[in-house]
C-alpha cells in the first residue's frame, strides 16, 4: 500500500512539473511571437520609400535595391520560418520534449536578434545617405552665393588684382567646373561622391577668398609702398654718405639695391596669384628696412658720441697715466722705507700693462677715425669699452694709493701703540711699587720683563729698513697680548693680597675659640709672607667658611 501511494505521488509530481515547464515554453513562444509581429509591423518599408525623393539612379539605386531585397527577404522568408519554428517549439512542448523546445526557441532568439541588427544597419545606411544629401545641399546653397560674389568682385574690382586677374579668373572657373561635376553626381544619384566634391570645393573656396582679400594690399605694397620706401631709404643712405657718415662699411647700398630686384621677382610671382610666398618676403623686407633705419640712426648717434667723448677719453688716459707714473715713483721711493710684498708689486706691474694697453687702444681709435674702413658704430663700441677699462683701472689705482697711505698710517699707529704700551708697562711698575704688599711674586716680574721684551721687538721691527708692516703688526699683537696678561695678573695678585689680609683679620675673632683655625691661619700668614697670595687666600677662606659659611661673600661685598 505505501508503495502504491508513493508511486502515485511521484506520478502526480512529474505531471505538475511537466505542466509548469510546458507553461514556461508557451510563455516564451508568445514573447517570440510578439517580437516577430513587432518587426513585421515596423515602418521600415516607409523609411525605405524616403529614398524615392532622391534621384533614384546610380549609387542610390543600387543601395535602394539592396536594402529592399534585404527587407523583402526578412518579411517573406526569415519571419515565416520563425513562425514555423514557433509551431515546432509548441509541438515539442506538447510532447514534453522540453530540451528540443528550448533549443528551437534559442535558435529563434538568435535569428530575431540578427534580424534586428540587419534592420538597424539598413536604416543607419539609409539615414547616412539622407543626411549626406541634405548636408551637401545646404553647403552648396551657401557656396554658390560666395562663388557669384567672387565673380562679381573680379569683374568690378579687377584693377586691384593687376596681372594676377587671369589667374584668379582661371581659379574660379576651376571651382565652377567642380560645382558642375557635383551637380552631375547628384543627378546621377551618386551622393557619396558628391560629398567628396563638396569637401574638396569648400576649403578651396575658403583659401581662394582669403587670397582675394589679402591680394590687393599685398599687390599695392609690392607695386607702390615698398618701392617708395626703398627709394626713400636709398636717398637717405646717399645723403648720409655725402655728409661723411660711414654707411659704406655697413654694406647697405648693395642690400637695398638687391631689394629692388626682389620686388620685381615678387611682381612676377603675383602674376600667378600666389600670395603666400610674397607675403613672407614683404614681412621680411619691412622688418629689415626698419632695422636699417635703426642702424643708420645708430651710426649718426655713434658719430656724435665719438666727437663728444673722444677728447674726454684722451684726457682721462693721460691723467690716468700721469697718476700711475706718480704712484710708481712714490713706490720706488718708499721701497727703501717699506717692504712691499711680491703680490703688491705684481699689482703695480699689471696696472702698468693695462694703462699702456689703454693708451695703445686710444691711438688705434684715432687711427680708425683717420681711415675709413670701420663704421662709427664699431668705433663707438671700442671707445665705450675703453671708458669701462678706464673706470676699472682708476678703481685699482685708488685702491693701491689707499694701500700706500695705509702703510704710513699703520707705521704711525704702530709707533703710537708702542708709546702707549710703554706707558702701560710703567703704570704696572708703579702700581706694584705702591701696592704695599709684602712682596711681588716672581712670576709677576717675569711677566713684566716679557712685556718689556715684546715692546723692544716692536721697536726693532719699526727700526728695520725697509719696514715690513706685516712683521710690525705681528710684533704689536704679541706685545699687546703680553701687556694685557701682565696687567690682568698684576691686578689679580694685588686683589688677592688685599682680600687675604681682610679674611685673616676677620677670622682672628675665632682664633682663640678654634685651635684648628688658629693653625690654618698661621699657615695662611706664612704663605702671605712668602708672596703666595692665591694659596694664602684659598687656605684662609676655606678655614673661615667651615666656621661661618658665607663669610667670604660678605667680606668681598664690603
JSON list of C-alpha atoms in Angstrom, two decimals, residues 155 188 353 366:
[
{"chain": "A", "resi": 155, "resn": "UNK", "atom": "CA", "xyz": [34.54, 91.98, -62.70]},
{"chain": "A", "resi": 188, "resn": "UNK", "atom": "CA", "xyz": [23.26, 60.55, -61.22]},
{"chain": "A", "resi": 353, "resn": "UNK", "atom": "CA", "xyz": [100.38, 96.92, -18.61]},
{"chain": "A", "resi": 366, "resn": "UNK", "atom": "CA", "xyz": [92.33, 107.68, -33.62]}
]
